[in-house]
Tab-separated table of C-alpha atoms in Angstrom:
chain	number	residue	atom	x	y	z
A	1	MET	CA	141.361	154.684	90.640
A	2	LYS	CA	143.021	151.868	92.546
A	3	SER	CA	144.423	148.960	90.632
A	4	SER	CA	142.406	145.781	90.481
A	5	THR	CA	144.738	143.947	92.816
A	6	GLU	CA	145.557	146.679	95.365
A	7	HIS	CA	144.491	145.795	98.908
A	8	VAL	CA	141.484	147.927	99.819
A	9	ASN	CA	140.394	148.064	103.456
A	10	TYR	CA	136.728	148.759	102.777
A	11	LEU	CA	136.506	145.676	100.555
A	12	ASP	CA	137.769	143.585	103.473
A	13	GLY	CA	135.022	145.278	105.461
A	14	TRP	CA	132.459	144.403	102.792
A	15	ARG	CA	133.562	140.782	103.157
A	16	GLY	CA	133.286	141.235	106.919
A	17	LEU	CA	129.725	142.494	106.498
A	18	ALA	CA	128.920	139.355	104.519
A	19	ILE	CA	130.150	136.928	107.186
A	20	ALA	CA	128.586	139.022	109.977
A	21	LEU	CA	125.189	138.677	108.284
A	22	VAL	CA	125.672	134.913	107.936
A	23	LEU	CA	126.490	134.640	111.649
A	24	GLU	CA	123.537	136.830	112.558
A	25	GLY	CA	121.181	134.680	110.536
A	26	HIS	CA	122.537	131.405	111.893
A	27	PHE	CA	123.040	132.224	115.562
A	28	LEU	CA	121.128	135.366	116.537
A	29	GLY	CA	118.141	135.949	114.261
A	30	MET	CA	117.509	139.424	115.662
A	31	ILE	CA	117.116	141.153	112.292
A	32	PRO	CA	113.808	140.453	110.492
A	33	LEU	CA	115.552	139.664	107.218
A	34	GLU	CA	116.994	136.569	105.576
A	35	THR	CA	120.410	137.751	106.696
A	36	GLY	CA	122.160	134.425	106.132
A	37	ARG	CA	121.338	134.332	102.458
A	38	MET	CA	122.000	138.033	102.046
A	39	GLY	CA	125.473	137.563	103.512
A	40	VAL	CA	126.230	134.871	100.958
A	41	ASP	CA	124.945	137.029	98.102
A	42	ILE	CA	127.014	140.017	99.273
A	43	PHE	CA	130.090	137.821	99.163
A	44	PHE	CA	129.187	136.468	95.707
A	45	CYS	CA	129.002	140.018	94.342
A	46	LEU	CA	132.388	140.895	95.848
A	47	SER	CA	133.899	137.725	94.416
A	48	GLY	CA	132.580	138.488	90.944
A	49	PHE	CA	133.885	142.057	91.170
A	50	LEU	CA	137.369	140.938	92.225
A	51	MET	CA	137.751	137.967	89.895
A	52	SER	CA	136.558	139.958	86.909
A	53	GLY	CA	139.248	142.515	87.659
A	54	VAL	CA	141.936	139.864	88.006
A	55	LEU	CA	141.032	137.859	84.894
A	56	PHE	CA	139.829	140.481	82.429
A	57	ILE	CA	141.283	143.819	83.526
A	58	LYS	CA	144.660	142.829	84.920
A	59	GLN	CA	144.630	139.747	82.633
A	60	GLN	CA	146.426	137.586	85.154
A	61	PRO	CA	147.635	134.345	83.512
A	62	LEU	CA	145.340	131.430	84.293
A	63	GLY	CA	148.191	129.433	85.805
A	64	VAL	CA	148.854	132.193	88.336
A	65	PHE	CA	145.123	132.667	88.894
A	66	TYR	CA	144.572	129.024	89.807
A	67	ARG	CA	147.675	128.835	91.984
A	68	ARG	CA	146.334	131.762	93.964
A	69	ARG	CA	142.861	130.209	94.183
A	70	ILE	CA	144.303	126.875	95.322
A	71	SER	CA	146.470	128.487	98.008
A	72	ARG	CA	143.485	130.540	99.185
A	73	ILE	CA	140.912	127.762	99.317
A	74	LEU	CA	142.251	124.227	99.382
A	75	PRO	CA	144.281	124.060	102.634
A	76	ALA	CA	141.449	125.349	104.830
A	77	PHE	CA	138.787	123.488	102.850
A	78	LEU	CA	140.540	120.110	102.922
A	79	LEU	CA	141.207	120.409	106.652
A	80	PHE	CA	137.537	121.114	107.273
A	81	VAL	CA	136.311	118.269	105.055
A	82	ALA	CA	138.747	115.797	106.639
A	83	ALA	CA	137.732	116.832	110.151
A	84	ILE	CA	134.008	116.643	109.408
A	85	TYR	CA	134.122	113.198	107.808
A	86	VAL	CA	136.442	111.818	110.498
A	87	ALA	CA	133.988	113.104	113.119
A	88	ALA	CA	131.085	111.564	111.197
A	89	PHE	CA	132.874	108.205	111.040
A	90	TRP	CA	133.701	108.421	114.741
A	91	HIS	CA	130.055	109.026	115.618
A	92	GLY	CA	128.778	106.308	113.293
A	93	THR	CA	127.091	108.606	110.760
A	94	ALA	CA	126.780	106.762	107.468
A	95	PHE	CA	128.296	108.155	104.282
A	96	THR	CA	129.711	106.742	101.073
A	97	ARG	CA	133.063	107.111	99.366
A	98	ASN	CA	131.342	108.818	96.441
A	99	GLU	CA	129.931	111.449	98.782
A	100	VAL	CA	133.410	112.266	100.067
A	101	ILE	CA	134.855	112.405	96.547
A	102	SER	CA	132.101	114.685	95.254
A	103	THR	CA	132.523	116.951	98.281
A	104	VAL	CA	136.258	117.311	97.671
A	105	LEU	CA	135.675	117.947	93.948
A	106	PHE	CA	133.107	120.729	94.630
A	107	LEU	CA	130.314	118.646	93.104
A	108	ARG	CA	128.415	117.710	96.255
A	109	THR	CA	125.453	119.898	95.314
A	110	TYR	CA	124.790	117.562	92.386
A	111	PHE	CA	126.254	114.141	93.165
A	112	PRO	CA	125.531	111.473	94.241
A	113	SER	CA	122.152	111.912	92.608
A	114	ASN	CA	120.314	109.973	95.320
A	115	SER	CA	121.675	112.040	98.205
A	116	GLY	CA	121.481	115.813	98.511
A	117	ILE	CA	123.969	118.019	100.297
A	118	TRP	CA	121.415	118.642	103.069
A	119	GLY	CA	119.833	116.108	105.368
A	120	THR	CA	122.797	113.735	105.522
A	121	GLY	CA	123.523	114.294	109.202
A	122	ILE	CA	126.918	115.732	108.223
A	123	PRO	CA	127.208	119.542	108.460
A	124	ILE	CA	128.419	120.298	104.938
A	125	GLY	CA	125.287	121.947	103.588
A	126	HIS	CA	126.929	125.359	103.407
A	127	LEU	CA	129.465	124.087	100.863
A	128	TRP	CA	126.908	124.669	98.090
A	129	SER	CA	128.068	128.294	98.013
A	130	LEU	CA	131.738	127.327	97.730
A	131	ASN	CA	130.807	124.996	94.875
A	132	ILE	CA	129.251	127.936	93.047
A	133	GLU	CA	132.417	129.971	93.531
A	134	GLU	CA	134.576	127.273	91.964
A	135	HIS	CA	132.190	126.594	89.091
A	136	SER	CA	132.061	130.325	88.323
A	137	TYR	CA	135.864	130.536	88.244
A	138	VAL	CA	135.968	127.701	85.717
A	139	PHE	CA	133.263	129.352	83.607
A	140	MET	CA	135.090	132.681	83.621
A	141	SER	CA	138.311	130.908	82.675
A	142	PHE	CA	136.628	129.489	79.576
A	143	ILE	CA	135.562	132.995	78.595
A	144	VAL	CA	139.188	134.076	78.920
A	145	LEU	CA	140.280	131.238	76.656
A	146	LEU	CA	137.586	131.806	74.028
A	147	GLY	CA	138.935	134.725	72.032
A	148	ILE	CA	135.643	135.177	70.184
A	149	PHE	CA	134.301	137.037	73.243
A	150	ARG	CA	137.159	139.534	73.379
A	151	GLY	CA	135.748	142.967	74.082
A	152	TRP	CA	132.354	141.480	74.921
A	153	GLN	CA	133.219	139.549	78.078
A	154	GLY	CA	131.239	141.919	80.267
A	155	VAL	CA	128.094	141.490	78.184
A	156	VAL	CA	128.512	137.702	78.135
A	157	LEU	CA	128.918	137.542	81.913
A	158	LEU	CA	125.983	139.881	82.505
A	159	LEU	CA	123.673	137.964	80.165
A	160	THR	CA	124.718	134.646	81.695
A	161	GLY	CA	123.899	136.016	85.152
A	162	ILE	CA	120.486	137.127	83.903
A	163	ALA	CA	119.980	133.661	82.404
A	164	CYS	CA	120.691	132.191	85.857
A	165	ILE	CA	117.807	134.263	87.239
A	166	GLY	CA	115.566	132.945	84.476
A	167	ILE	CA	116.523	129.341	85.215
A	168	GLY	CA	115.732	129.924	88.877
A	169	MET	CA	112.281	131.223	88.014
A	170	LEU	CA	111.739	128.214	85.745
A	171	TYR	CA	112.674	125.836	88.567
A	172	VAL	CA	110.114	127.509	90.821
A	173	LYS	CA	107.451	127.114	88.148
A	174	LEU	CA	108.357	123.444	87.660
A	175	GLY	CA	107.933	122.743	91.357
A	176	ASP	CA	108.472	119.055	92.122
A	177	ARG	CA	109.605	118.451	88.549
A	178	ALA	CA	112.637	120.706	88.988
A	179	PRO	CA	116.064	119.196	89.792
A	180	ARG	CA	116.342	118.307	93.471
A	181	TRP	CA	119.103	120.888	94.082
A	182	GLY	CA	116.829	123.694	92.855
A	183	ALA	CA	118.046	127.183	93.762
A	184	LEU	CA	121.355	125.874	95.154
A	185	GLY	CA	122.635	124.826	91.734
A	186	SER	CA	125.306	126.935	90.087
A	187	GLU	CA	123.052	127.430	87.077
A	188	VAL	CA	120.789	129.458	89.391
A	189	ALA	CA	122.778	130.834	92.328
A	190	ALA	CA	125.716	132.153	90.285
A	191	SER	CA	123.555	135.108	89.229
A	192	HIS	CA	124.970	137.533	91.808
A	193	LEU	CA	128.575	136.651	91.043
A	194	LEU	CA	128.262	136.771	87.248
A	195	ILE	CA	126.178	139.946	87.119
A	196	SER	CA	128.687	141.702	89.370
A	197	ALA	CA	131.591	140.434	87.252
A	198	GLY	CA	129.946	141.519	84.012
A	199	TYR	CA	128.924	144.916	85.298
A	200	ARG	CA	132.466	145.637	86.446
A	201	LEU	CA	133.760	145.252	82.898
A	202	ILE	CA	130.955	147.368	81.469
A	203	ARG	CA	131.477	150.014	84.149
A	204	GLU	CA	135.212	150.124	83.432
A	205	LYS	CA	134.700	150.273	79.673
A	206	TYR	CA	132.244	153.170	79.810
A	207	ARG	CA	133.735	154.798	82.939
A	208	VAL	CA	130.370	154.868	84.689
A	209	GLN	CA	130.220	157.437	87.488
A	210	VAL	CA	127.402	157.872	90.002
A	211	PRO	CA	126.681	160.365	92.808
A	212	PRO	CA	127.946	159.127	96.201
A	213	PHE	CA	124.464	158.588	97.650
A	214	VAL	CA	123.338	156.201	94.899
A	215	PRO	CA	125.314	153.096	96.054
A	216	LEU	CA	123.871	153.535	99.561
A	217	ILE	CA	120.337	153.710	98.195
A	218	ALA	CA	121.015	150.549	96.178
A	219	LEU	CA	122.314	148.798	99.309
A	220	ALA	CA	119.282	149.867	101.354
A	221	LEU	CA	116.944	148.563	98.653
A	222	ALA	CA	118.938	145.320	98.551
A	223	PHE	CA	118.395	144.866	102.298
A	224	LEU	CA	114.657	145.282	101.753
A	225	CYS	CA	114.745	142.514	99.140
A	226	TYR	CA	115.492	140.017	101.930
A	227	SER	CA	112.523	141.068	104.035
A	228	LYS	CA	110.018	138.308	104.667
A	229	LEU	CA	107.280	140.852	104.012
A	230	LEU	CA	108.216	141.189	100.337
A	231	PRO	CA	107.424	138.666	97.575
A	232	TRP	CA	109.624	135.557	97.470
A	233	TRP	CA	111.145	136.588	94.154
A	234	SER	CA	112.554	139.925	95.340
A	235	SER	CA	115.879	138.514	96.571
A	236	SER	CA	116.349	136.423	93.430
A	237	LEU	CA	115.216	138.922	90.830
A	238	LEU	CA	116.269	142.311	92.212
A	239	SER	CA	119.108	141.824	94.680
A	240	PRO	CA	121.687	140.595	92.117
A	241	PHE	CA	121.519	143.953	90.335
A	242	LEU	CA	121.342	146.073	93.495
A	243	LEU	CA	124.223	144.353	95.289
A	244	ALA	CA	126.346	144.171	92.130
A	245	PHE	CA	125.787	147.878	91.558
A	246	THR	CA	126.680	148.694	95.172
A	247	VAL	CA	129.975	146.808	95.327
A	248	ASN	CA	131.021	148.120	91.926
A	249	HIS	CA	130.501	151.722	93.055
A	250	LEU	CA	131.777	151.534	96.636
A	251	SER	CA	134.820	153.544	95.568
A	252	GLN	CA	132.497	156.425	94.626
A	253	THR	CA	130.388	156.560	97.765
A	254	TYR	CA	130.856	158.677	100.880
A	255	GLN	CA	134.124	158.427	102.819
A	256	THR	CA	132.121	158.010	106.033
A	257	PHE	CA	130.619	154.752	104.804
A	258	LYS	CA	133.973	153.504	103.553
A	259	ARG	CA	135.493	154.330	106.943
A	260	LEU	CA	132.771	152.281	108.632
A	261	LEU	CA	133.594	149.313	106.430
A	262	SER	CA	137.293	149.913	107.084
A	263	ALA	CA	136.881	149.727	110.867
A	264	LYS	CA	139.255	147.190	112.368
A	265	ILE	CA	136.556	144.751	113.492
A	266	MET	CA	134.988	144.737	110.015
A	267	ARG	CA	138.354	144.275	108.299
A	268	MET	CA	139.362	141.452	110.624
A	269	LEU	CA	136.044	139.685	110.133
A	270	GLY	CA	136.699	139.911	106.410
A	271	ILE	CA	140.208	138.533	106.746
A	272	TRP	CA	138.983	135.657	108.934
A	273	SER	CA	135.845	135.114	106.874
A	274	PHE	CA	136.774	131.917	105.032
A	275	SER	CA	137.699	130.006	108.183
A	276	ILE	CA	134.599	131.387	109.921
A	277	TYR	CA	132.438	130.387	106.948
A	278	LEU	CA	133.765	126.822	107.051
A	279	TRP	CA	133.668	126.180	110.792
A	280	GLN	CA	130.467	127.939	111.788
A	281	GLN	CA	128.314	125.293	110.087
A	282	PRO	CA	128.763	122.386	112.538
A	283	PHE	CA	128.218	124.769	115.464
A	284	TYR	CA	125.122	126.154	113.762
A	285	SER	CA	123.795	122.665	113.035
A	286	TYR	CA	124.117	121.584	116.674
A	287	LYS	CA	123.657	124.914	118.438
A	288	SER	CA	120.725	123.641	120.495
A	289	SER	CA	123.024	121.035	122.059
A	290	PHE	CA	125.399	123.632	123.526
A	291	PRO	CA	124.993	124.821	127.119
A	292	GLY	CA	123.736	128.346	126.720
A	293	GLY	CA	122.447	127.647	123.221
A	294	ALA	CA	123.249	129.768	120.200
A	295	PRO	CA	125.531	132.371	121.861
A	296	THR	CA	127.779	129.626	123.230
A	297	ALA	CA	127.794	127.874	119.868
A	298	LEU	CA	128.756	131.156	118.162
A	299	ALA	CA	131.623	131.691	120.601
A	300	GLY	CA	132.814	128.132	119.961
A	301	ALA	CA	132.617	128.598	116.197
A	302	MET	CA	134.687	131.781	116.387
A	303	ALA	CA	137.293	130.166	118.636
A	304	VAL	CA	137.782	127.170	116.331
A	305	ALA	CA	137.768	129.351	113.192
A	306	LEU	CA	140.414	131.728	114.519
A	307	PHE	CA	142.571	128.857	115.727
A	308	CYS	CA	142.421	127.234	112.277
A	309	PHE	CA	143.066	130.556	110.544
A	310	TYR	CA	146.245	131.364	112.457
A	311	VAL	CA	147.570	127.820	112.839
A	312	TRP	CA	146.672	126.408	109.418
A	313	GLU	CA	145.004	128.619	106.803
A	314	GLN	CA	147.283	131.648	106.926
A	315	PRO	CA	150.592	129.722	107.234
A	316	CYS	CA	149.659	127.330	104.397
A	317	ARG	CA	148.570	130.147	102.129
A	318	SER	CA	151.720	132.158	102.777
A	319	TRP	CA	153.971	129.164	102.218
A	320	LEU	CA	152.274	128.199	98.953
A	321	ASN	CA	152.313	131.762	97.628
A	322	ASN	CA	156.010	132.138	98.471
A	323	ASN	CA	157.188	128.754	97.207
A	324	TRP	CA	154.834	127.682	94.409
A	325	ARG	CA	155.934	129.469	91.261
């Protein structure tokens, strides 16, 4: 078995699959599934799998963990936020100082209470998913610090993820009485990440093995969960378990499938994914304004994302990792 931190090509490809589905859902819409949301959930499950390995299996010190998270996320994120709010100011779009502060602090899903992350005229709506990532890292860090959960971290993470599903169902039942952020809140949407993180620890502890065809069946069923023909609850109730199971058992599936994920285009999409994730949103929001429509907007999003990756994100990350000890 590979170590929890070894670079694995097919996991880059899994990340590439996630961002490809987001782009398909935002710019193409050729697949009759909610591909945008599925892409986000695929990434959440990978994130939970990886972070669980780093924090609980490798037991990386929290100081090192957060330095690595900061070098990975903050340079690209802060550049994007600065550019978006400067552009909004330039075009006369109104926003408050508190909105900027809450965006930078990964709290924009919740605050200010009178202004949601959507509908502001500023293309930052996609940052709800990044907020969930950061909140989940903090939650998992507390579990590391609380020694009373030692040996039971996997169960705690799994049960918390299941609780997130329950809260989501409660919000649906409450309707207009539910919090305005609804399913975008971390207390709901962290289900995929936490279930994947918890299952990894349980799988490692009990050395769970499955036949190579089983992860592919789970992935196929997960795709079906995002069909508009199935009940609304299928993606919320079933997909966290199916996608978490799939990513946790990718190492045991057929080499042919792992080679597909390891194809250069899939790996590169995965490597570029964070910059693509950030910069596709303004192009998606205004795609109808581009000559040629969505395809032109997609090409523009990719061009800007790759420029920012090679000129800013990658150099900043490398410098911080090499110099921040």
